[in-house]
Coordinates of C-alpha atoms (C1' of nucleotides) in Angstrom, one line a residue:
Chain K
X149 CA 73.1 52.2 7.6
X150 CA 74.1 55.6 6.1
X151 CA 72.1 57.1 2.4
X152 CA 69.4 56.9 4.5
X153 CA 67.1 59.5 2.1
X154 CA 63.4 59.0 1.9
X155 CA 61.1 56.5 -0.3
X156 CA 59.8 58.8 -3.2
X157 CA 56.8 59.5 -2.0
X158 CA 54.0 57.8 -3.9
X159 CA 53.1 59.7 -7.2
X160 CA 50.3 58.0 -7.3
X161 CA 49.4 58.2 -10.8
X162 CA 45.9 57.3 -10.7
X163 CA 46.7 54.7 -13.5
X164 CA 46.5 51.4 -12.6
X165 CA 48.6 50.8 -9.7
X166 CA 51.5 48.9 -9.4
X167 CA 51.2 45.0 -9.0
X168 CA 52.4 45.3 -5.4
X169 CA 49.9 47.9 -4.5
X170 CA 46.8 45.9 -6.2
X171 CA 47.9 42.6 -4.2
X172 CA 48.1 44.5 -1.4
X173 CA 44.8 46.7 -1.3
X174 CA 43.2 43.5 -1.6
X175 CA 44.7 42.6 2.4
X176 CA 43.1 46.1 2.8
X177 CA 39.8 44.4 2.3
X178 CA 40.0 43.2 5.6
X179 CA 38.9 45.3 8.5
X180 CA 36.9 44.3 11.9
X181 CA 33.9 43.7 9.9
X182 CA 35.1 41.8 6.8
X183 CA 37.0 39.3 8.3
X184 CA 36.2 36.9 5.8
X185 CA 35.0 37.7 2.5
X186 CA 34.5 35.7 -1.2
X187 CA 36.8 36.3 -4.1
X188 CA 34.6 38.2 -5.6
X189 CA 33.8 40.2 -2.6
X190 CA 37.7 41.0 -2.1
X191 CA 37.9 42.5 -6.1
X192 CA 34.9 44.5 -5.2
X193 CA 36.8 46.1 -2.1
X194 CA 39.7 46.3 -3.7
X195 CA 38.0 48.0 -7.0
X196 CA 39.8 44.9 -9.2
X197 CA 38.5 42.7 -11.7
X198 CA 37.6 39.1 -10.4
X199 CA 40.2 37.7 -13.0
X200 CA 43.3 39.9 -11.3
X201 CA 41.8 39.1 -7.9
X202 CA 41.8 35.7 -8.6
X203 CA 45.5 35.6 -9.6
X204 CA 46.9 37.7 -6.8
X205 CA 45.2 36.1 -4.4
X206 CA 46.3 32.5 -5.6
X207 CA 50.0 34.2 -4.6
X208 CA 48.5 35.6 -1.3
X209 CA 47.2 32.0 0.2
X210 CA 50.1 30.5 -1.6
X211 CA 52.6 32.4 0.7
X212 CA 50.3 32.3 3.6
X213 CA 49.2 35.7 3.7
X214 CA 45.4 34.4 3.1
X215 CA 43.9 31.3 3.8
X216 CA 40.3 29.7 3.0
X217 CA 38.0 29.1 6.0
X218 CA 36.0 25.6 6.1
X219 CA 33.0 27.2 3.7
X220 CA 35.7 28.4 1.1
X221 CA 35.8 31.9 2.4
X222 CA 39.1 33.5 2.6
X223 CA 40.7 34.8 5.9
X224 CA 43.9 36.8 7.0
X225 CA 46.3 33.9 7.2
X226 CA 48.3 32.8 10.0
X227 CA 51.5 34.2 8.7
X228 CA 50.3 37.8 8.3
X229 CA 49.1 37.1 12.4
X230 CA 53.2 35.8 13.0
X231 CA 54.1 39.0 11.0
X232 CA 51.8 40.9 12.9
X233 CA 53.4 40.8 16.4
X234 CA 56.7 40.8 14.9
X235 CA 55.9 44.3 14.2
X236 CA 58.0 46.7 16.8
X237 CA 54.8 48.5 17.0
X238 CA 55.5 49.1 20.3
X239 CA 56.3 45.7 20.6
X240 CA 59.2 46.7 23.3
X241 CA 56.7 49.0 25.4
X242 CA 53.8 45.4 25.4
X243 CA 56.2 43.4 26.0
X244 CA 57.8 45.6 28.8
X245 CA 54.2 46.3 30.2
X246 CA 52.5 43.0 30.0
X247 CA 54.1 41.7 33.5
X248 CA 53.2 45.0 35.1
X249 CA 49.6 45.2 34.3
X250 CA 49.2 41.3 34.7
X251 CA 50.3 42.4 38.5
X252 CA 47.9 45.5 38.1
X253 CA 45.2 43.2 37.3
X254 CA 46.0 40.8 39.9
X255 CA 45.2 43.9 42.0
X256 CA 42.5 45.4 41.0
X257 CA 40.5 42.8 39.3
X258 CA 39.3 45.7 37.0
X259 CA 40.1 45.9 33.0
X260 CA 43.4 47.0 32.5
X261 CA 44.3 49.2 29.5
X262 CA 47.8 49.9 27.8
X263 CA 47.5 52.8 24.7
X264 CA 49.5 54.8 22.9
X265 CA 48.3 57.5 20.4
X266 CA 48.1 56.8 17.0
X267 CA 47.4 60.2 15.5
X268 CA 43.7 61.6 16.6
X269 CA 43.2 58.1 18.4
X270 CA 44.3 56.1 21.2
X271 CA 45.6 53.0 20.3
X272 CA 45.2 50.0 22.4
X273 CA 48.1 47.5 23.0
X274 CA 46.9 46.0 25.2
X275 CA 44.1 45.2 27.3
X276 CA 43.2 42.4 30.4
X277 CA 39.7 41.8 31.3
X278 CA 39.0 39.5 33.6
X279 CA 35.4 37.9 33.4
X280 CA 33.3 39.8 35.9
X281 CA 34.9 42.9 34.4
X282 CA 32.7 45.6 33.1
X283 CA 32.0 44.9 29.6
X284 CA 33.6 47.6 27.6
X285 CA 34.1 48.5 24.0
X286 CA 37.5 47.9 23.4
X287 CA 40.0 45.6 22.3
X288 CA 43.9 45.2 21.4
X289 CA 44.3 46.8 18.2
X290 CA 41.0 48.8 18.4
X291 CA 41.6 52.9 17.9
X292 CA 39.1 55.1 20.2
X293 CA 38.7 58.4 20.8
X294 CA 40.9 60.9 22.3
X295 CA 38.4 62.6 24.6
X296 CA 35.8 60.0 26.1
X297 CA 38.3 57.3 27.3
X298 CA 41.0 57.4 30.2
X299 CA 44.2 57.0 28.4
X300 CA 42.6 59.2 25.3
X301 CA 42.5 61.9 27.4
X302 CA 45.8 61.4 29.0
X303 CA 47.2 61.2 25.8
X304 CA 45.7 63.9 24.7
X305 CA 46.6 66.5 27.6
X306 CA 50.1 65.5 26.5
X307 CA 49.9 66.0 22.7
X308 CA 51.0 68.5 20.4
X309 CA 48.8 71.7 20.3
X310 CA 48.1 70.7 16.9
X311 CA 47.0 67.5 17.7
X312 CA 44.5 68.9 20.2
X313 CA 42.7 71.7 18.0
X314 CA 42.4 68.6 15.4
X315 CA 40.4 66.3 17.9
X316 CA 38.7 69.5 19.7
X317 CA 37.0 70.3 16.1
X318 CA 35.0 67.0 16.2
X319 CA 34.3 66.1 19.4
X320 CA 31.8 62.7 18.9
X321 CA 29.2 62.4 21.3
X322 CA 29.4 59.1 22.5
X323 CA 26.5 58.9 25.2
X324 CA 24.9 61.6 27.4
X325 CA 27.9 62.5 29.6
X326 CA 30.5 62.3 27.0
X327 CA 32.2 66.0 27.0
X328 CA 31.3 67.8 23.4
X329 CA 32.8 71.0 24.4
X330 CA 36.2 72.1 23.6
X331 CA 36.3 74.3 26.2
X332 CA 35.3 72.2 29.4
X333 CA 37.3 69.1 27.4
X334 CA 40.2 71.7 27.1
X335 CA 40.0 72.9 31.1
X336 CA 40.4 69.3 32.0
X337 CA 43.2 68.4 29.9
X338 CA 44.5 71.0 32.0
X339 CA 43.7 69.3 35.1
X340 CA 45.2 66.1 33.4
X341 CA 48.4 67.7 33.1
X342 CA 48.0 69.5 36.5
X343 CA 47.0 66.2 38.4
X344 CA 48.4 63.2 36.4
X345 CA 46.0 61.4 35.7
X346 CA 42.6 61.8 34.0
X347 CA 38.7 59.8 35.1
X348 CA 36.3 59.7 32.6
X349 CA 32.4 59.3 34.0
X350 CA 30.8 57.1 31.1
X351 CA 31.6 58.8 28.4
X352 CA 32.2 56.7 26.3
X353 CA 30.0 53.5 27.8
X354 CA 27.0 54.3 29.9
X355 CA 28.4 52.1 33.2
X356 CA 32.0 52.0 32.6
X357 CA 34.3 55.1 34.2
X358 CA 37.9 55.3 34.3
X359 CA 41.0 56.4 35.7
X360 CA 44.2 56.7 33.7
X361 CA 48.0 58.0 34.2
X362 CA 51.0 58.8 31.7
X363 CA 53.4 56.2 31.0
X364 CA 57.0 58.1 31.4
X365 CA 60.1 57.3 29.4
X366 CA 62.9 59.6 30.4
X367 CA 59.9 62.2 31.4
X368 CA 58.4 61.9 28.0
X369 CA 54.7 60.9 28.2
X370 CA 55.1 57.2 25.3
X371 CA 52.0 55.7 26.5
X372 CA 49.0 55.7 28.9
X373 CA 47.5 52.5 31.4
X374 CA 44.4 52.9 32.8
X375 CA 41.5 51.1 34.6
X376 CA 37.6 50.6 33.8
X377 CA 35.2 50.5 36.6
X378 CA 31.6 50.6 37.2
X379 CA 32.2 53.9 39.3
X380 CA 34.6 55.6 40.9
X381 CA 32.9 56.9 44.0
X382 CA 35.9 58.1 46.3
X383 CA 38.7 55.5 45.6
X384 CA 39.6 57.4 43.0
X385 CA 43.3 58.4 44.6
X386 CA 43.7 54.4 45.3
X387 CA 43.4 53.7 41.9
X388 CA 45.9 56.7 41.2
X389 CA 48.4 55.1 43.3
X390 CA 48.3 51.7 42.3
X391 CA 48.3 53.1 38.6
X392 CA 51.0 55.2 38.9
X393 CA 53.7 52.3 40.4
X394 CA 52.3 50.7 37.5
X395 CA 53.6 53.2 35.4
X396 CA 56.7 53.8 36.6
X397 CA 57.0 50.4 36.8
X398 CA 57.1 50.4 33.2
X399 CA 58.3 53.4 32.6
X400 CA 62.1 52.0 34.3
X401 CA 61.7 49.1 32.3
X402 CA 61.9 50.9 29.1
X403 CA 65.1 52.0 29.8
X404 CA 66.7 48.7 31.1
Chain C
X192 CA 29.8 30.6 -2.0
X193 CA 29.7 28.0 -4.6
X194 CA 32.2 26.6 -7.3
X195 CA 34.9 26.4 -4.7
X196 CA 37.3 24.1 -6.2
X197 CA 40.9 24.9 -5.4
X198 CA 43.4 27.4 -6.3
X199 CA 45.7 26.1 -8.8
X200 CA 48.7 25.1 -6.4
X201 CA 52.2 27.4 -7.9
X202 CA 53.5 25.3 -10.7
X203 CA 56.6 26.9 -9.5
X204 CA 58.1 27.9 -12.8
X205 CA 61.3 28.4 -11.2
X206 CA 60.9 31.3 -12.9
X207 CA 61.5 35.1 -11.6
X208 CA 58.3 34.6 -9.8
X209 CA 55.2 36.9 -9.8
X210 CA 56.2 40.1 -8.6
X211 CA 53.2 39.7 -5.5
X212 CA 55.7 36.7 -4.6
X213 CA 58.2 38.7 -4.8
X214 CA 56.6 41.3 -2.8
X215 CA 55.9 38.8 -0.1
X216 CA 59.1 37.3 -0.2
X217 CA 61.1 40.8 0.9
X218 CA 58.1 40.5 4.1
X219 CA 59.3 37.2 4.5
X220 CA 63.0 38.4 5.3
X221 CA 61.6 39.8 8.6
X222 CA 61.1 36.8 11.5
X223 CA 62.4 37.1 15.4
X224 CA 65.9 37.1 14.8
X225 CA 65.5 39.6 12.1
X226 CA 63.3 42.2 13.0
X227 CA 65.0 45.3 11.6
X228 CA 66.3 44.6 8.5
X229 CA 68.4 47.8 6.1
X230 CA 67.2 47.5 1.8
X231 CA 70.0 45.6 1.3
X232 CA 69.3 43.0 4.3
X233 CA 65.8 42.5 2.6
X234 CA 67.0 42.3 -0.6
X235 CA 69.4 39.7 0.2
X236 CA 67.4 37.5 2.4
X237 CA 64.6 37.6 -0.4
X238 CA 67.2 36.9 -3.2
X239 CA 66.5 40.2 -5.2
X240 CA 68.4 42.6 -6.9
X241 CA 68.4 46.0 -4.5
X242 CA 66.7 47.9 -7.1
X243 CA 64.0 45.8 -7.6
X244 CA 63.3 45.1 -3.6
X245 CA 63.5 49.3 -3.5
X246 CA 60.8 49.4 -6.0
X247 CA 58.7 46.6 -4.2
X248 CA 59.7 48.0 -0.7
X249 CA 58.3 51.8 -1.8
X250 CA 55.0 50.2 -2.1
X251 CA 54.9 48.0 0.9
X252 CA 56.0 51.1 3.3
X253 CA 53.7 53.6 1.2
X254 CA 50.6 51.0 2.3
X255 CA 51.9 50.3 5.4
X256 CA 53.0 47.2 5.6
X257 CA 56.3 48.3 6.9
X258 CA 58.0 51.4 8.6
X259 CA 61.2 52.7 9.0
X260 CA 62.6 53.0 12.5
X261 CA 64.5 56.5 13.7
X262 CA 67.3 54.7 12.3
X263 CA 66.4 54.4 9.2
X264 CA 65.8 50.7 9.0
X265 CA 62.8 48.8 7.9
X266 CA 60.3 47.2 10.4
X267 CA 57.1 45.5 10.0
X268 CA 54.6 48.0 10.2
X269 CA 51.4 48.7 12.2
X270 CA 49.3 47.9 9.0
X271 CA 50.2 44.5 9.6
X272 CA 49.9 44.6 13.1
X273 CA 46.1 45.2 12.5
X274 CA 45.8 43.2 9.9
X275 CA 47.4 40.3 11.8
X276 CA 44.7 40.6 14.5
X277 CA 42.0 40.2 12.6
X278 CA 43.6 37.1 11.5
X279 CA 40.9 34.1 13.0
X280 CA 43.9 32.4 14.5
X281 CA 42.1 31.0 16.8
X282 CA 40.9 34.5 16.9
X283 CA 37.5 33.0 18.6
X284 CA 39.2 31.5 20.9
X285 CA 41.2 33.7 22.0
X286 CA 38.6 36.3 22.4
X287 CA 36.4 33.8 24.2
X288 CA 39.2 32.7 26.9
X289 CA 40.9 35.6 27.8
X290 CA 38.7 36.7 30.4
X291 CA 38.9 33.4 31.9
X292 CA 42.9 33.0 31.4
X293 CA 43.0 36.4 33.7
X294 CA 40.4 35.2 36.4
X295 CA 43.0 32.0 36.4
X296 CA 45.9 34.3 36.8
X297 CA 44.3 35.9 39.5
X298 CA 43.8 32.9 41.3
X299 CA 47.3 31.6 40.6
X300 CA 49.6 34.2 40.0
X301 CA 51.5 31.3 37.7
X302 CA 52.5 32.1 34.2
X303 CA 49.1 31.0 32.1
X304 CA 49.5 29.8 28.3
X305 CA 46.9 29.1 26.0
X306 CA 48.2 26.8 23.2
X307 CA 46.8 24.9 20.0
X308 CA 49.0 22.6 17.7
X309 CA 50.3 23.4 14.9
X310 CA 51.6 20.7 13.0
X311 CA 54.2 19.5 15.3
X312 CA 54.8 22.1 17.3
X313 CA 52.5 23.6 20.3
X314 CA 51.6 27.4 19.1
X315 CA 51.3 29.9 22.3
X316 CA 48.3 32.1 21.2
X317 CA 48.5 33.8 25.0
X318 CA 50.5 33.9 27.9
X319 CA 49.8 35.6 31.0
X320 CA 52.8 36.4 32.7
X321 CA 52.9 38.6 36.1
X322 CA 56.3 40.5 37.3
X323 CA 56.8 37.6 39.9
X324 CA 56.5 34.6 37.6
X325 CA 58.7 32.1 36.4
X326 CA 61.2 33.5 33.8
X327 CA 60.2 31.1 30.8
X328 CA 61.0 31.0 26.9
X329 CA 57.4 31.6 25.8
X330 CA 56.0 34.0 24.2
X331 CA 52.5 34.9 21.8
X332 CA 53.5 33.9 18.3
X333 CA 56.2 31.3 19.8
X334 CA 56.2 27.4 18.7
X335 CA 57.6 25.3 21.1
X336 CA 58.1 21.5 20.9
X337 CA 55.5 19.8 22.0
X338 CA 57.2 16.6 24.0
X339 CA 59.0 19.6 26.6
X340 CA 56.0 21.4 27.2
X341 CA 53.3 21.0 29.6
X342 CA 50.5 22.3 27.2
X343 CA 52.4 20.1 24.3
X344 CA 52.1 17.1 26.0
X345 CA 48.8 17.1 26.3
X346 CA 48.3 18.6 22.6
X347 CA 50.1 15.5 21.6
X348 CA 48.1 12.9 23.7
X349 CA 45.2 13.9 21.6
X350 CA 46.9 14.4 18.2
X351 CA 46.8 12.1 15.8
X352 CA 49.0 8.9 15.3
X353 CA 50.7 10.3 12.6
X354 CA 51.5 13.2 14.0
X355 CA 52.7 11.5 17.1
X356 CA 55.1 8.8 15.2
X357 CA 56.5 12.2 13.2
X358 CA 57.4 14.2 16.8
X359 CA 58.7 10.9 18.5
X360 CA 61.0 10.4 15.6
X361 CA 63.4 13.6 17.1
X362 CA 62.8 14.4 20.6
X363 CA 65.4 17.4 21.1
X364 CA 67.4 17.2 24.3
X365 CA 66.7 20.8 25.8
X366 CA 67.5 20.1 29.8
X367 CA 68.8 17.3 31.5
X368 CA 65.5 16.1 32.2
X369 CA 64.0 16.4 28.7
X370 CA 62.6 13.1 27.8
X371 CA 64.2 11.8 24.9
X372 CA 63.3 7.9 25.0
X373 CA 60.0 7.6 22.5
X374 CA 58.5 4.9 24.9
X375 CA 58.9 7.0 27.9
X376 CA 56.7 9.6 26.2
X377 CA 54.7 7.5 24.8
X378 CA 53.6 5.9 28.5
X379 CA 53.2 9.5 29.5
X380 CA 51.1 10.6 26.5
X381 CA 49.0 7.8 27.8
X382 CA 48.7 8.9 31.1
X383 CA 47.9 12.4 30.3
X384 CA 44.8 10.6 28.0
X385 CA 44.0 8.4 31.2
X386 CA 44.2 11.4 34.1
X387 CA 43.1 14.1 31.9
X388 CA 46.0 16.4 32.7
X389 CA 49.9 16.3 32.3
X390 CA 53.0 17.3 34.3
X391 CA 56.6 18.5 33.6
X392 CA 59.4 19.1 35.5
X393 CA 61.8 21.1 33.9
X394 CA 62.0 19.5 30.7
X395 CA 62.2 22.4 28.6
X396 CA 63.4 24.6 31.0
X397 CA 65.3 24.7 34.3
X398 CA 63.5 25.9 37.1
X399 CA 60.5 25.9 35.3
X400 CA 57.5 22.9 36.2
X401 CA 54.1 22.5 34.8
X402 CA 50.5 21.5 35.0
X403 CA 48.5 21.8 31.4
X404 CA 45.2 20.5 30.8
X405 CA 42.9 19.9 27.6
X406 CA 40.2 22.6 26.4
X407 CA 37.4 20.8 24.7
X408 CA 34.9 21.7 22.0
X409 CA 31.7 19.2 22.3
X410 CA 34.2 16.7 23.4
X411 CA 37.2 17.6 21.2
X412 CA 40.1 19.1 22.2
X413 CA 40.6 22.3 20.2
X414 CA 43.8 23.5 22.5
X415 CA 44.8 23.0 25.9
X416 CA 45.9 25.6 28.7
X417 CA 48.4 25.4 31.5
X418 CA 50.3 27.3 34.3
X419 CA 54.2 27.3 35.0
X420 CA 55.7 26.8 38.5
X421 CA 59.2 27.2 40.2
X422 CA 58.0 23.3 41.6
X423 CA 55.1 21.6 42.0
X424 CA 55.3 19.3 45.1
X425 CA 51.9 17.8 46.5
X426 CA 50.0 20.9 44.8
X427 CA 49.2 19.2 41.5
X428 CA 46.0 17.9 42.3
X429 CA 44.7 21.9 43.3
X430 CA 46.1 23.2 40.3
X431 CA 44.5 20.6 37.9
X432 CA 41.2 21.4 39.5
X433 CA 41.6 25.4 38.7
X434 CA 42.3 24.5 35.3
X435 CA 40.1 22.5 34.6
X436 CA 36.9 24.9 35.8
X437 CA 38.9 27.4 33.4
X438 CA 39.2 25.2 30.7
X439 CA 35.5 23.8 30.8
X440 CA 34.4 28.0 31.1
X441 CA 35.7 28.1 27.7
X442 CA 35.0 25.4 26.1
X443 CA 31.1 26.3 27.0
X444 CA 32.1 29.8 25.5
X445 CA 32.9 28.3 22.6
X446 CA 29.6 26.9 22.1
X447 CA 27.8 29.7 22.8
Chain S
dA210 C1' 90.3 64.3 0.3
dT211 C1' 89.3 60.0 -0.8
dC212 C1' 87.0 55.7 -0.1
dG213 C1' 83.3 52.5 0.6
dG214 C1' 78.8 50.9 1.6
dG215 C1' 74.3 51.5 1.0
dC216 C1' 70.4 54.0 -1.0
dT217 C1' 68.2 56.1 -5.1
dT218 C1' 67.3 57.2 -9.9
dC219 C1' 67.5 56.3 -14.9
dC220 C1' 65.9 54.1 -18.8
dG221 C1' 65.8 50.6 -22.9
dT222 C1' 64.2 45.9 -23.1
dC223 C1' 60.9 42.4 -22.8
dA224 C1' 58.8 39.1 -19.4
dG225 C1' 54.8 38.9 -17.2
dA226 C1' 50.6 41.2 -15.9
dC227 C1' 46.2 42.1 -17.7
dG228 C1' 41.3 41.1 -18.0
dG229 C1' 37.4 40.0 -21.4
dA230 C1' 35.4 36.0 -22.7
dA231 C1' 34.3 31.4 -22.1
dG232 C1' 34.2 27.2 -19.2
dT233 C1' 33.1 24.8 -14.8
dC234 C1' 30.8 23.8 -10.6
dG235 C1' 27.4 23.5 -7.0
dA236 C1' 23.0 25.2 -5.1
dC237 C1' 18.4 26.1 -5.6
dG238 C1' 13.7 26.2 -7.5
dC239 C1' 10.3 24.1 -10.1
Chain T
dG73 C1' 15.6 16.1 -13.6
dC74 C1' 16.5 20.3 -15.9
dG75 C1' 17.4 25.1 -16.2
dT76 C1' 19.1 29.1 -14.0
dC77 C1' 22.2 31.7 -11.3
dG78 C1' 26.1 33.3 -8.9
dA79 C1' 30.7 32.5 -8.0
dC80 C1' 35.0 30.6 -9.2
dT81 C1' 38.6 29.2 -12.6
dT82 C1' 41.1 28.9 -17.0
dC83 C1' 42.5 30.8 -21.5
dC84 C1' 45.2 33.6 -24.3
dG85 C1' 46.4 37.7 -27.3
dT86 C1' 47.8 42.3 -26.2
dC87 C1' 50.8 45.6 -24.5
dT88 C1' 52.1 47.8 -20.2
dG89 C1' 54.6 48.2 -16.4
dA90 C1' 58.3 45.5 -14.1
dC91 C1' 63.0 44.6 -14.6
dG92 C1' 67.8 45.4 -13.1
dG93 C1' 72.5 47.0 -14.7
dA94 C1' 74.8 51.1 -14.5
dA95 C1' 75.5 55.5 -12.7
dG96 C1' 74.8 59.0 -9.3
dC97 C1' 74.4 60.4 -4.5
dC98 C1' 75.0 60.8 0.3
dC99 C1' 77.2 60.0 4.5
dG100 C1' 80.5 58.3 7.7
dA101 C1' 85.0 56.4 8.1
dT102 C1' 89.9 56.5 7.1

DNA sequence: ATCGGGCTTCCGTCAGACGGAAGTCGACGC
DNA sequence: GCGTCGACTTCCGTCTGACGGAAGCCCGAT
């Protein structure tokens, strides 16, 4: 470790694209909902001609990157999944976490969520939901918004100012009680920050609320945890509590 | 979806390799015991000439597929993360039996895996683990032998013969009470066929027991979930019956 | 100041990528 | 059955972008 520099920045020349980048933008043609697509579906995505496609991805399945599905489809492969959680992507804070919200669960018997903010979007690690949990729109690896869910807000109150005026200018609205005003969304980031922890009141999924509190590392805010619940009448500070030893929980096992 | 024949299998010109292969192989250098690697680490694990895995490696960070950490090394990166959970893994199932793995949890409070098998080894796709619970070796992504195991034994009572005669041929010693003998395990596979269920007692780790059960798919077992304990005394016969209303809940998710 | 280890850039050579065209395969309709 | 169609696979002549040795750079250690 030492001539540590910086990758040239792509030049991107707008030519072709370099071999790597072409095998790789066909993985890209993957998302949530294109888990399993024909050849010539991938070269469409990937704006390559079925000939190339075909080649690259003969070296994708070979290494295991890819592999076919029983009707000839192709599908991420199981290596790129082994890759996957090798990634640190907060792989120290999951790991960390996981007993704490498996105890938090035990608990509450409400979905548990662990995010982190990935730019203007909270980014869910994690995330336990028991059966007769509410049904709710997440998932691990999913990316909501910053200002209808618990942790989002959370997050949010402890962004950079610059990171708030982004998400203020395009506030989605989600259902009829999600918050669409920068100024009442900016008065309760406030609050966040004054009371720590944040409740949303279905605004992001008519029948689910939530209650959320910074995860601390050395006093800096690295993550959120919160739970979803059908309402929050007044248990609201119960849920704070428990949350909060969850947290700190964590929070001391970061450093150990 | 049509002319699916095959894709030509590498001919392996022993060549330089395709430079996608080559790409791969500097993603390859990355596994659990390596997962922070410098340029030079990378290009030596991949057996490439630094220049060349710089080239390759510029790409792979500029798409995401790895990151540099504050310290300048290279890590897998959250492109792959994602990528890695769309992978169908088992994806269905373990979307479909989470919920239930946490109700059991909540019940048990034990350590809960979720395993399938892959080739010879049992593959943990989820493990539940609360603060309280047995320390134990297993972890998502993890392959663990299959004769030590709880949830290997019974993936092996319903593998193939084949599969069985390959595992027998080297049972690793990994506690004292590790079976080792072929025909012991062999009468035990049995059993587990015969009750429906299979035991250990600190045969893969000490201190660690426990109970595993099949999950079936209109009658086949697809996988096969299982709970660790400090012991298990005259308490098998409750356990068994938890996870076996868990693992029929999923195997009628499954269907559904 | 000097050294060494690792990262980055250069650039002339040429291996290997490229992709249009043609061949194959299976499904479907008549 | 036969023809059509869509999708996959193979071929192969062209030529581009990959290759990697050598040199330069940067930083920390001596």
């Amino acid at each position: 470790m030492s001539g540590v520099t910086h990758v040239s920045s792509p030049p991107e020349t707008t030519g072709r694209g370099t071999v790597t980048m072409r095998a790789l933008s066909l993985l890209g043609a993957f998302d949530e909902r294109h888990r399993r697509l024909t050849l010539t579906e991938m070269a469409a995505r990937a704006s390559l001609p079925v000939p190339t496609a075909h080649r690259l991805v003969g070296d994708l399945v070979a290494w295991g990157a890819l592999t076919r599905d029983p009707e000839g489809r192709y599908v991420v492969g199981r290596r790129l999944w082994d890759l996957g959680l090798l990634s640190p992507v907060q792989r120290g804070l999951r790991d960390v976490a996981s007993p704490y919200l498996h105890d938090l669960y035990g608990t509450t018997r409400a979905t548990v969520h662990l995010a982190v903010r990935d730019r203007g979007h909270a980014l869910y690690l994690d995330r336990l939901a028991g059966h007769s949990s509410v049904p709710a729109v997440s998932s691990v690896g999913a990316r909501l918004p910053l200002h209808a869910t618990g942790v989002g807000k959370v997050l949010l109150a402890h962004a950079p100012e610059q990171v708030r005026v982004e998400v203020m200018a395009s506030l989605q609205r989600l259902t009829a009680y999600t918050i669409t005003q920068p100024a009442r969304l900016r008065a309760q980031l406030d609050q966040v920050e004054r009371n720590g922890y944040a409740v949303t009141y279905e605004e992001m999924t008519l029948g689910a609320c939530s209650v959320a509190v910074p995860v601390r590392r050395r006093g800096e805010v690295v993550a959120a945890i919160g739970i979803v619940l059908p309402r929050l009448e007044a248990t609201i500070q119960r849920h704070v509590a428990a949350l909060e030893v969850t947290a700190r929980g964590i929070g001391r096992g970061l450093d150990g």
